[in-house]
């Protein structure tokens, strides 16, 4: 019997045309819809995917309602073939019947493959004398690595079984003919050739790809045996597997069967068709007609013999189809371009525009503008068609500015939903303690309710953040949060009211005492909710099902609302996706793939990577974002083909993770160019839309891009004039997009110069605050007058600042206790003080173990230094506070000196202990950093306890307490003999007079608190109030600027 093979041109909506053709009797001889609601019930369609099945059913409903006035009818049976990347639709029970083995579920397969991958050792471990390339890893090290590798192995397994080749061919590759790395790969692939088939046999199951092939063969046999009562039609497939091709061949030869091909090129000619052959040209699989050529070769049919349904196109689409056929012809026949180019007029690409944007951001916005423009026509549809998910996400976001929520066929990853982020955050906080950002993210997560109303949960989380997570030094461990918060609250409540400001910043002081108890209880419940996971730390390795139970329990405890139920966790399509994912993990069989809990966050990321959520409603019925496969059969008024750059569309011809091009050929797998051919066919079909917009960006990730080979062919054949018109039509969208981003010129703001009322200006300064008043008066204004304080940094482990404070406390305590450094037991007494301060600091064990030897060396250096000074020092005063009054202006200067030493000659030395290198002696001598000199001036006035008026300053000294060296830097000599000496008494007096003048200046109503008058570094904008002063807007400083007045 002659095969009944038909085609629908790319200029027609495939599925609607298919429905209309069947109803009008054009597909199967003797069948025509007669208005009987039951007449379609015996019709069977085989289509590539489930989306195509749904769309075909919708097309039938639309055509029946519009053209035939049918209000009800039983639609045909529409069965998906499961082509492309779509998850298999073949059940584990063996749908084909006939004793077919059940398919192993995908999760079970991946876990088994991961176990085999992690257990594998290289050939060199088993064959003495075999050497592998240097640096070759000996084994898969982590659970996540094994799971990702298992995913790649699964792709190879599916490809081998789908293509109908044999594992034996893979095992038969001669290792000696391959490089050492490929020999290693072959030894690894024994998992596929040896262990995997044995595992399947022992379990009495088969793979999903094999189950699909068996189902297709079963369907083929059933149809050939007369199992079809009504018409049978295979439509839209390009035969990605031999089993599918067998089914198509059988159906096309049935008396009531038909094969309908998508977009067979009717202009290519016999010469061009003959050139699409792997034996003729290595690049032949990359041609858009390669798959259809393979089908027609099986049927021994010429393309001219294939009728086209609804072949009459509009003149514009007919010209475009002819032009595209020529532009995409095989490379071996492009010699015809010279003569064909003359036949094509400038209108060959009417209705086509080309957007060439500077970068992906402008490309996405221009696409959004084009879609918005296309939707102006009543009832019109528009779709972005692209394999680039980054571009798709950008366009979806840009469409929101126009109020368009496009229907995205890919959905969104579970990891980008609220339940998915809760899952990731809970695992990180419970099993990888130490990250305060993750801890705070989980604590303030909208689903983290812990049995409370949402507003109560948020208030408690805010209180915990301000009093226990910000500005504290500890390990950010969610499982200990109850203990951390309770200790912090006890610490706050034990302080006198006047000292709380020393411990808490203004934002934390705004937390009412009444909120403390709610915060304490919330933290306790939070820690308890994480216990199912936290108790797994350091435990014996377990399998994913055991972990999934603990994960589910923890998430449900975290997400409990005031009714005690985790309703929001599983609400909507996002929650349903999480529930399905966790349920699958909980039900996962024991496979022997176990791993420690510390690897669970990364392993869960690997397992959830392919889980997507597709919204069920609330989306546009006219705006779409489609992948290239989904778009192939859809009828769209305006198609926007995005990311037409080499490496994106089409993607590169990659041979895969395990097989070289030669190895693929040896085992009869399709070459990598086959994927390019499928992408080219998708491009060919998409170009049949009424209006087409082609887009690309000239740069991506900072590097120049190369236009897609198809785009290059189009512009080459079209010639400069037509290409310019093409670009001009696209440039209109780019100009509109850039116009949306162009803001009206605004006057450049000036440096802020606030002038608050005199009565609001500070009348008291600390010696440490004076440097801020000199360098950045605006910061003083913001903190002291506006009462603004930056949020403290998040909880962190102790570091240099805490180590410095600890050393300060040790050396101060040494003096306060009156220990004589020359006594025999001085070193023992100093060590005892250091131990006491260490215990008081309550450092984590791992930090204390590192710090203690350093502190010991520093204290030894300190004691040696004290001994050298004993001959000249009569009295040591530590941590003395004082205040100097300036009655002429009504201002007070306060300070606290680290150390004042009275020499035996009656003079005094002001000491400031530093563990860092700032401020420098030069900054102190020039009074840009006047703290030390101001302390000297206060001592000269007798304003420190233990001093009297008229004191003489012998020196002002920075004592640098380094781990292996203690260094004195006195301002008198500048720390070196080469610097001109200065009189510390005169310097102290000058500092006091300058401060008085400065304070008086800022009490004048006309004096402004300017921003960054003398910054330390001109290009450093990290000050607490720089963003408030909008420094980057008015500053002329650039990234290459050097220091300001730091020195």
PDB file of C-alpha atoms in Angstrom, residues 163-402:
ATOM      1  CA  UNK A 163      18.765   5.334  19.396  1.00  0.00           C
ATOM      2  CA  UNK A 164      18.445   1.547  19.554  1.00  0.00           C
ATOM      3  CA  UNK A 165      22.168   0.925  19.801  1.00  0.00           C
ATOM      4  CA  UNK A 166      23.725  -1.593  22.157  1.00  0.00           C
ATOM      5  CA  UNK A 167      25.728  -1.373  25.353  1.00  0.00           C
ATOM      6  CA  UNK A 168      27.890  -4.112  23.887  1.00  0.00           C
ATOM      7  CA  UNK A 169      29.143  -1.678  21.246  1.00  0.00           C
ATOM      8  CA  UNK A 170      30.248   0.674  23.996  1.00  0.00           C
ATOM      9  CA  UNK A 171      32.089  -2.137  25.750  1.00  0.00           C
ATOM     10  CA  UNK A 172      33.666  -3.157  22.456  1.00  0.00           C
ATOM     11  CA  UNK A 173      35.533   0.116  21.911  1.00  0.00           C
ATOM     12  CA  UNK A 174      39.253  -0.673  21.824  1.00  0.00           C
ATOM     13  CA  UNK A 175      40.926   1.124  24.768  1.00  0.00           C
ATOM     14  CA  UNK A 176      44.376   0.908  23.173  1.00  0.00           C
ATOM     15  CA  UNK A 177      43.241   3.088  20.271  1.00  0.00           C
ATOM     16  CA  UNK A 178      42.229   5.918  22.586  1.00  0.00           C
ATOM     17  CA  UNK A 179      44.068   8.505  24.633  1.00  0.00           C
ATOM     18  CA  UNK A 180      44.655   7.792  28.326  1.00  0.00           C
ATOM     19  CA  UNK A 181      41.799  10.035  29.424  1.00  0.00           C
ATOM     20  CA  UNK A 182      39.324   8.304  27.147  1.00  0.00           C
ATOM     21  CA  UNK A 183      40.599   4.938  28.386  1.00  0.00           C
ATOM     22  CA  UNK A 184      39.775   6.140  31.887  1.00  0.00           C
ATOM     23  CA  UNK A 185      36.327   7.215  30.710  1.00  0.00           C
ATOM     24  CA  UNK A 186      35.673   3.796  29.212  1.00  0.00           C
ATOM     25  CA  UNK A 187      36.592   2.148  32.484  1.00  0.00           C
ATOM     26  CA  UNK A 188      34.156   4.468  34.224  1.00  0.00           C
ATOM     27  CA  UNK A 189      31.462   3.600  31.689  1.00  0.00           C
ATOM     28  CA  UNK A 190      31.602  -0.002  32.856  1.00  0.00           C
ATOM     29  CA  UNK A 191      28.851   1.319  35.124  1.00  0.00           C
ATOM     30  CA  UNK A 192      26.700   1.533  31.980  1.00  0.00           C
ATOM     31  CA  UNK A 193      27.968  -1.498  30.107  1.00  0.00           C
ATOM     32  CA  UNK A 194      28.294  -3.987  32.951  1.00  0.00           C
ATOM     33  CA  UNK A 195      26.897  -3.000  36.346  1.00  0.00           C
ATOM     34  CA  UNK A 196      23.734  -1.226  35.214  1.00  0.00           C
ATOM     35  CA  UNK A 197      22.244  -4.016  33.074  1.00  0.00           C
ATOM     36  CA  UNK A 198      22.933  -6.486  35.881  1.00  0.00           C
ATOM     37  CA  UNK A 199      21.250  -4.230  38.405  1.00  0.00           C
ATOM     38  CA  UNK A 200      18.152  -3.893  36.210  1.00  0.00           C
ATOM     39  CA  UNK A 201      17.983  -7.637  35.742  1.00  0.00           C
ATOM     40  CA  UNK A 202      18.331  -8.300  39.460  1.00  0.00           C
ATOM     41  CA  UNK A 203      15.492  -5.860  40.220  1.00  0.00           C
ATOM     42  CA  UNK A 204      13.234  -7.211  37.474  1.00  0.00           C
ATOM     43  CA  UNK A 205      12.763  -3.777  35.936  1.00  0.00           C
ATOM     44  CA  UNK A 206      13.794  -1.894  32.825  1.00  0.00           C
ATOM     45  CA  UNK A 207      14.689   1.687  32.063  1.00  0.00           C
ATOM     46  CA  UNK A 208      12.129   4.321  31.118  1.00  0.00           C
ATOM     47  CA  UNK A 209      13.703   4.736  27.663  1.00  0.00           C
ATOM     48  CA  UNK A 210      13.496   0.993  27.098  1.00  0.00           C
ATOM     49  CA  UNK A 211       9.911   0.990  28.375  1.00  0.00           C
ATOM     50  CA  UNK A 212       9.050   3.756  25.934  1.00  0.00           C
ATOM     51  CA  UNK A 213      10.633   1.843  23.042  1.00  0.00           C
ATOM     52  CA  UNK A 214       8.785  -1.298  24.086  1.00  0.00           C
ATOM     53  CA  UNK A 215       5.505   0.614  24.190  1.00  0.00           C
ATOM     54  CA  UNK A 216       6.150   2.065  20.734  1.00  0.00           C
ATOM     55  CA  UNK A 217       6.948  -1.392  19.349  1.00  0.00           C
ATOM     56  CA  UNK A 218       3.854  -2.771  21.028  1.00  0.00           C
ATOM     57  CA  UNK A 219       1.719  -0.020  19.486  1.00  0.00           C
ATOM     58  CA  UNK A 220       3.288  -0.677  16.099  1.00  0.00           C
ATOM     59  CA  UNK A 221       2.533  -4.408  16.332  1.00  0.00           C
ATOM     60  CA  UNK A 222      -1.016  -3.770  17.528  1.00  0.00           C
ATOM     61  CA  UNK A 223      -1.762  -1.407  14.651  1.00  0.00           C
ATOM     62  CA  UNK A 224      -0.285  -3.762  12.046  1.00  0.00           C
ATOM     63  CA  UNK A 225      -2.436  -6.535  13.472  1.00  0.00           C
ATOM     64  CA  UNK A 226      -5.537  -4.468  12.793  1.00  0.00           C
ATOM     65  CA  UNK A 227      -5.916  -2.965  16.229  1.00  0.00           C
ATOM     66  CA  UNK A 228      -7.141   0.414  14.978  1.00  0.00           C
ATOM     67  CA  UNK A 229     -10.880   0.860  14.562  1.00  0.00           C
ATOM     68  CA  UNK A 230     -10.800   4.452  13.282  1.00  0.00           C
ATOM     69  CA  UNK A 231      -8.275   6.769  11.661  1.00  0.00           C
ATOM     70  CA  UNK A 232      -4.744   6.773  13.122  1.00  0.00           C
ATOM     71  CA  UNK A 233      -2.517   9.787  12.558  1.00  0.00           C
ATOM     72  CA  UNK A 234       1.045  10.560  13.638  1.00  0.00           C
ATOM     73  CA  UNK A 235       1.524  14.317  13.463  1.00  0.00           C
ATOM     74  CA  UNK A 236       4.316  16.780  14.176  1.00  0.00           C
ATOM     75  CA  UNK A 237       7.081  14.287  14.927  1.00  0.00           C
ATOM     76  CA  UNK A 238      10.553  14.360  13.407  1.00  0.00           C
ATOM     77  CA  UNK A 239      11.288  10.745  14.448  1.00  0.00           C
ATOM     78  CA  UNK A 240      13.937  11.179  17.135  1.00  0.00           C
ATOM     79  CA  UNK A 241      14.194   7.412  17.641  1.00  0.00           C
ATOM     80  CA  UNK A 242      14.095   4.290  15.433  1.00  0.00           C
ATOM     81  CA  UNK A 243      11.085   2.978  17.380  1.00  0.00           C
ATOM     82  CA  UNK A 244       9.157   6.164  16.614  1.00  0.00           C
ATOM     83  CA  UNK A 245      10.123   5.880  12.951  1.00  0.00           C
ATOM     84  CA  UNK A 246       8.830   2.293  12.882  1.00  0.00           C
ATOM     85  CA  UNK A 247       5.498   3.458  14.321  1.00  0.00           C
ATOM     86  CA  UNK A 248       5.288   6.241  11.738  1.00  0.00           C
ATOM     87  CA  UNK A 249       6.046   3.810   8.922  1.00  0.00           C
ATOM     88  CA  UNK A 250       3.377   1.413  10.117  1.00  0.00           C
ATOM     89  CA  UNK A 251       0.731   4.101  10.555  1.00  0.00           C
ATOM     90  CA  UNK A 252       1.393   5.667   7.158  1.00  0.00           C
ATOM     91  CA  UNK A 253       0.775   2.307   5.468  1.00  0.00           C
ATOM     92  CA  UNK A 254      -2.502   1.587   7.245  1.00  0.00           C
ATOM     93  CA  UNK A 255      -5.649   1.937   5.119  1.00  0.00           C
ATOM     94  CA  UNK A 256      -6.954   4.453   7.649  1.00  0.00           C
ATOM     95  CA  UNK A 257      -3.580   5.872   8.695  1.00  0.00           C
ATOM     96  CA  UNK A 258      -1.667   9.037   7.894  1.00  0.00           C
ATOM     97  CA  UNK A 259       1.627  10.672   8.732  1.00  0.00           C
ATOM     98  CA  UNK A 260       1.646  14.494   8.854  1.00  0.00           C
ATOM     99  CA  UNK A 261       5.107  16.045   8.823  1.00  0.00           C
ATOM    100  CA  UNK A 262       5.864  19.520  10.198  1.00  0.00           C
ATOM    101  CA  UNK A 263       7.246  21.934   7.645  1.00  0.00           C
ATOM    102  CA  UNK A 264       8.684  19.787   4.875  1.00  0.00           C
ATOM    103  CA  UNK A 265      10.638  22.102   2.551  1.00  0.00           C
ATOM    104  CA  UNK A 266       8.806  22.019  -0.791  1.00  0.00           C
ATOM    105  CA  UNK A 267      11.335  24.305  -2.539  1.00  0.00           C
ATOM    106  CA  UNK A 268      14.592  22.544  -1.751  1.00  0.00           C
ATOM    107  CA  UNK A 269      14.685  20.448  -4.909  1.00  0.00           C
ATOM    108  CA  UNK A 270      16.138  17.005  -5.490  1.00  0.00           C
ATOM    109  CA  UNK A 271      19.754  18.224  -5.555  1.00  0.00           C
ATOM    110  CA  UNK A 272      19.430  20.020  -2.232  1.00  0.00           C
ATOM    111  CA  UNK A 273      17.582  17.086  -0.692  1.00  0.00           C
ATOM    112  CA  UNK A 274      20.272  14.660  -1.821  1.00  0.00           C
ATOM    113  CA  UNK A 275      22.948  16.820  -0.170  1.00  0.00           C
ATOM    114  CA  UNK A 276      21.343  16.343   3.253  1.00  0.00           C
ATOM    115  CA  UNK A 277      23.205  13.092   3.840  1.00  0.00           C
ATOM    116  CA  UNK A 278      25.897  12.223   6.374  1.00  0.00           C
ATOM    117  CA  UNK A 279      27.754  10.298   3.688  1.00  0.00           C
ATOM    118  CA  UNK A 280      27.798  13.399   1.470  1.00  0.00           C
ATOM    119  CA  UNK A 281      28.514  16.104   4.058  1.00  0.00           C
ATOM    120  CA  UNK A 282      29.590  15.881   7.677  1.00  0.00           C
ATOM    121  CA  UNK A 283      27.418  18.905   8.517  1.00  0.00           C
ATOM    122  CA  UNK A 284      24.277  17.373   6.985  1.00  0.00           C
ATOM    123  CA  UNK A 285      22.698  16.498  10.389  1.00  0.00           C
ATOM    124  CA  UNK A 286      22.684  20.236  11.151  1.00  0.00           C
ATOM    125  CA  UNK A 287      20.231  20.991   8.323  1.00  0.00           C
ATOM    126  CA  UNK A 288      16.605  21.747   9.293  1.00  0.00           C
ATOM    127  CA  UNK A 289      15.309  19.038   6.922  1.00  0.00           C
ATOM    128  CA  UNK A 290      17.684  16.284   8.094  1.00  0.00           C
ATOM    129  CA  UNK A 291      15.134  14.537  10.302  1.00  0.00           C
ATOM    130  CA  UNK A 292      12.426  14.715   7.636  1.00  0.00           C
ATOM    131  CA  UNK A 293      14.903  13.488   5.006  1.00  0.00           C
ATOM    132  CA  UNK A 294      15.598  10.437   7.157  1.00  0.00           C
ATOM    133  CA  UNK A 295      11.857   9.759   7.423  1.00  0.00           C
ATOM    134  CA  UNK A 296      11.268  10.049   3.659  1.00  0.00           C
ATOM    135  CA  UNK A 297      14.314   7.856   2.981  1.00  0.00           C
ATOM    136  CA  UNK A 298      12.683   5.143   5.064  1.00  0.00           C
ATOM    137  CA  UNK A 299       9.544   5.573   2.947  1.00  0.00           C
ATOM    138  CA  UNK A 300      11.544   5.765  -0.304  1.00  0.00           C
ATOM    139  CA  UNK A 301       9.674   8.962  -1.134  1.00  0.00           C
ATOM    140  CA  UNK A 302      10.839  12.132  -2.807  1.00  0.00           C
ATOM    141  CA  UNK A 303       9.818  15.442  -1.192  1.00  0.00           C
ATOM    142  CA  UNK A 304       7.920  16.378  -4.330  1.00  0.00           C
ATOM    143  CA  UNK A 305       5.625  13.393  -3.758  1.00  0.00           C
ATOM    144  CA  UNK A 306       4.389  14.686  -0.409  1.00  0.00           C
ATOM    145  CA  UNK A 307       1.139  16.712  -0.592  1.00  0.00           C
ATOM    146  CA  UNK A 308       0.862  19.821   1.583  1.00  0.00           C
ATOM    147  CA  UNK A 309      -2.262  20.546   3.576  1.00  0.00           C
ATOM    148  CA  UNK A 310      -3.638  24.058   3.161  1.00  0.00           C
ATOM    149  CA  UNK A 311      -0.720  24.858   0.882  1.00  0.00           C
ATOM    150  CA  UNK A 312      -1.995  28.258  -0.202  1.00  0.00           C
ATOM    151  CA  UNK A 313      -0.089  30.899   1.768  1.00  0.00           C
ATOM    152  CA  UNK A 314      -0.419  34.647   1.586  1.00  0.00           C
ATOM    153  CA  UNK A 315       1.926  36.139  -1.007  1.00  0.00           C
ATOM    154  CA  UNK A 316       4.138  37.568   1.738  1.00  0.00           C
ATOM    155  CA  UNK A 317       4.531  34.230   3.564  1.00  0.00           C
ATOM    156  CA  UNK A 318       5.009  32.383   0.272  1.00  0.00           C
ATOM    157  CA  UNK A 319       7.883  34.714  -0.659  1.00  0.00           C
ATOM    158  CA  UNK A 320       9.405  34.332   2.788  1.00  0.00           C
ATOM    159  CA  UNK A 321       9.212  30.518   2.673  1.00  0.00           C
ATOM    160  CA  UNK A 322      10.948  30.417  -0.700  1.00  0.00           C
ATOM    161  CA  UNK A 323      13.623  32.813   0.522  1.00  0.00           C
ATOM    162  CA  UNK A 324      14.237  30.802   3.701  1.00  0.00           C
ATOM    163  CA  UNK A 325      14.506  27.573   1.752  1.00  0.00           C
ATOM    164  CA  UNK A 326      17.263  29.116  -0.300  1.00  0.00           C
ATOM    165  CA  UNK A 327      18.996  30.748   2.663  1.00  0.00           C
ATOM    166  CA  UNK A 328      19.116  27.481   4.606  1.00  0.00           C
ATOM    167  CA  UNK A 329      20.047  25.229   1.711  1.00  0.00           C
ATOM    168  CA  UNK A 330      22.958  22.786   2.273  1.00  0.00           C
ATOM    169  CA  UNK A 331      26.396  24.364   2.050  1.00  0.00           C
ATOM    170  CA  UNK A 332      27.231  22.181  -0.943  1.00  0.00           C
ATOM    171  CA  UNK A 333      24.517  23.890  -2.988  1.00  0.00           C
ATOM    172  CA  UNK A 334      25.004  27.528  -1.973  1.00  0.00           C
ATOM    173  CA  UNK A 335      26.541  28.191  -5.371  1.00  0.00           C
ATOM    174  CA  UNK A 336      22.937  28.781  -6.469  1.00  0.00           C
ATOM    175  CA  UNK A 337      22.741  31.883  -4.255  1.00  0.00           C
ATOM    176  CA  UNK A 338      24.196  34.119  -6.928  1.00  0.00           C
ATOM    177  CA  UNK A 339      21.339  33.480  -9.321  1.00  0.00           C
ATOM    178  CA  UNK A 340      18.635  33.155  -6.650  1.00  0.00           C
ATOM    179  CA  UNK A 341      19.515  36.458  -5.007  1.00  0.00           C
ATOM    180  CA  UNK A 342      18.464  38.302  -8.151  1.00  0.00           C
ATOM    181  CA  UNK A 343      15.055  36.628  -8.061  1.00  0.00           C
ATOM    182  CA  UNK A 344      14.311  37.830  -4.525  1.00  0.00           C
ATOM    183  CA  UNK A 345      13.108  41.367  -4.244  1.00  0.00           C
ATOM    184  CA  UNK A 346      13.436  43.603  -1.179  1.00  0.00           C
ATOM    185  CA  UNK A 347      10.035  42.351  -0.036  1.00  0.00           C
ATOM    186  CA  UNK A 348      11.254  38.782   0.533  1.00  0.00           C
ATOM    187  CA  UNK A 349      11.534  39.508   4.246  1.00  0.00           C
ATOM    188  CA  UNK A 350       8.455  41.668   4.666  1.00  0.00           C
ATOM    189  CA  UNK A 351       7.039  41.316   8.153  1.00  0.00           C
ATOM    190  CA  UNK A 352      10.466  40.452   9.599  1.00  0.00           C
ATOM    191  CA  UNK A 353      12.482  42.756  11.873  1.00  0.00           C
ATOM    192  CA  UNK A 354      15.972  42.366  13.312  1.00  0.00           C
ATOM    193  CA  UNK A 355      16.869  43.651  16.769  1.00  0.00           C
ATOM    194  CA  UNK A 356      20.597  43.873  17.432  1.00  0.00           C
ATOM    195  CA  UNK A 357      20.924  45.200  20.961  1.00  0.00           C
ATOM    196  CA  UNK A 358      24.052  46.298  22.755  1.00  0.00           C
ATOM    197  CA  UNK A 359      23.557  43.832  25.597  1.00  0.00           C
ATOM    198  CA  UNK A 360      21.016  41.300  26.935  1.00  0.00           C
ATOM    199  CA  UNK A 361      19.314  43.919  29.113  1.00  0.00           C
ATOM    200  CA  UNK A 362      18.400  46.112  26.154  1.00  0.00           C
ATOM    201  CA  UNK A 363      17.558  43.014  24.111  1.00  0.00           C
ATOM    202  CA  UNK A 364      15.064  41.891  26.760  1.00  0.00           C
ATOM    203  CA  UNK A 365      13.462  45.310  27.037  1.00  0.00           C
ATOM    204  CA  UNK A 366      13.224  45.640  23.239  1.00  0.00           C
ATOM    205  CA  UNK A 367      11.543  42.223  23.094  1.00  0.00           C
ATOM    206  CA  UNK A 368       9.056  43.327  25.748  1.00  0.00           C
ATOM    207  CA  UNK A 369       8.313  46.456  23.709  1.00  0.00           C
ATOM    208  CA  UNK A 370       7.815  44.335  20.578  1.00  0.00           C
ATOM    209  CA  UNK A 371       5.427  42.004  22.416  1.00  0.00           C
ATOM    210  CA  UNK A 372       3.536  44.944  23.843  1.00  0.00           C
ATOM    211  CA  UNK A 373       3.231  46.383  20.346  1.00  0.00           C
ATOM    212  CA  UNK A 374       2.056  43.060  18.896  1.00  0.00           C
ATOM    213  CA  UNK A 375      -0.683  42.732  21.519  1.00  0.00           C
ATOM    214  CA  UNK A 376      -2.198  46.055  20.479  1.00  0.00           C
ATOM    215  CA  UNK A 377      -4.170  44.217  17.791  1.00  0.00           C
ATOM    216  CA  UNK A 378      -7.386  42.775  19.319  1.00  0.00           C
ATOM    217  CA  UNK A 379      -7.063  39.038  19.886  1.00  0.00           C
ATOM    218  CA  UNK A 380      -3.505  38.865  18.535  1.00  0.00           C
ATOM    219  CA  UNK A 381      -0.991  36.502  20.109  1.00  0.00           C
ATOM    220  CA  UNK A 382       2.746  36.979  20.577  1.00  0.00           C
ATOM    221  CA  UNK A 383       5.465  34.664  21.818  1.00  0.00           C
ATOM    222  CA  UNK A 384       9.113  34.879  22.673  1.00  0.00           C
ATOM    223  CA  UNK A 385      10.745  31.695  21.388  1.00  0.00           C
ATOM    224  CA  UNK A 386      14.207  31.062  22.785  1.00  0.00           C
ATOM    225  CA  UNK A 387      16.353  28.356  24.370  1.00  0.00           C
ATOM    226  CA  UNK A 388      17.977  31.026  26.565  1.00  0.00           C
ATOM    227  CA  UNK A 389      16.342  30.893  29.984  1.00  0.00           C
ATOM    228  CA  UNK A 390      18.258  33.931  31.235  1.00  0.00           C
ATOM    229  CA  UNK A 391      16.796  36.017  28.436  1.00  0.00           C
ATOM    230  CA  UNK A 392      13.368  34.520  29.078  1.00  0.00           C
ATOM    231  CA  UNK A 393      13.479  35.538  32.741  1.00  0.00           C
ATOM    232  CA  UNK A 394      14.588  39.050  31.825  1.00  0.00           C
ATOM    233  CA  UNK A 395      11.734  39.421  29.332  1.00  0.00           C
ATOM    234  CA  UNK A 396       9.174  38.119  31.821  1.00  0.00           C
ATOM    235  CA  UNK A 397      10.350  40.754  34.291  1.00  0.00           C
ATOM    236  CA  UNK A 398      10.290  43.539  31.700  1.00  0.00           C
ATOM    237  CA  UNK A 399       6.761  42.600  30.595  1.00  0.00           C
ATOM    238  CA  UNK A 400       5.579  43.230  34.140  1.00  0.00           C
ATOM    239  CA  UNK A 401       6.175  46.962  33.633  1.00  0.00           C
ATOM    240  CA  UNK A 402       3.438  46.842  30.990  1.00  0.00           C
TER     241      UNK A 402
END
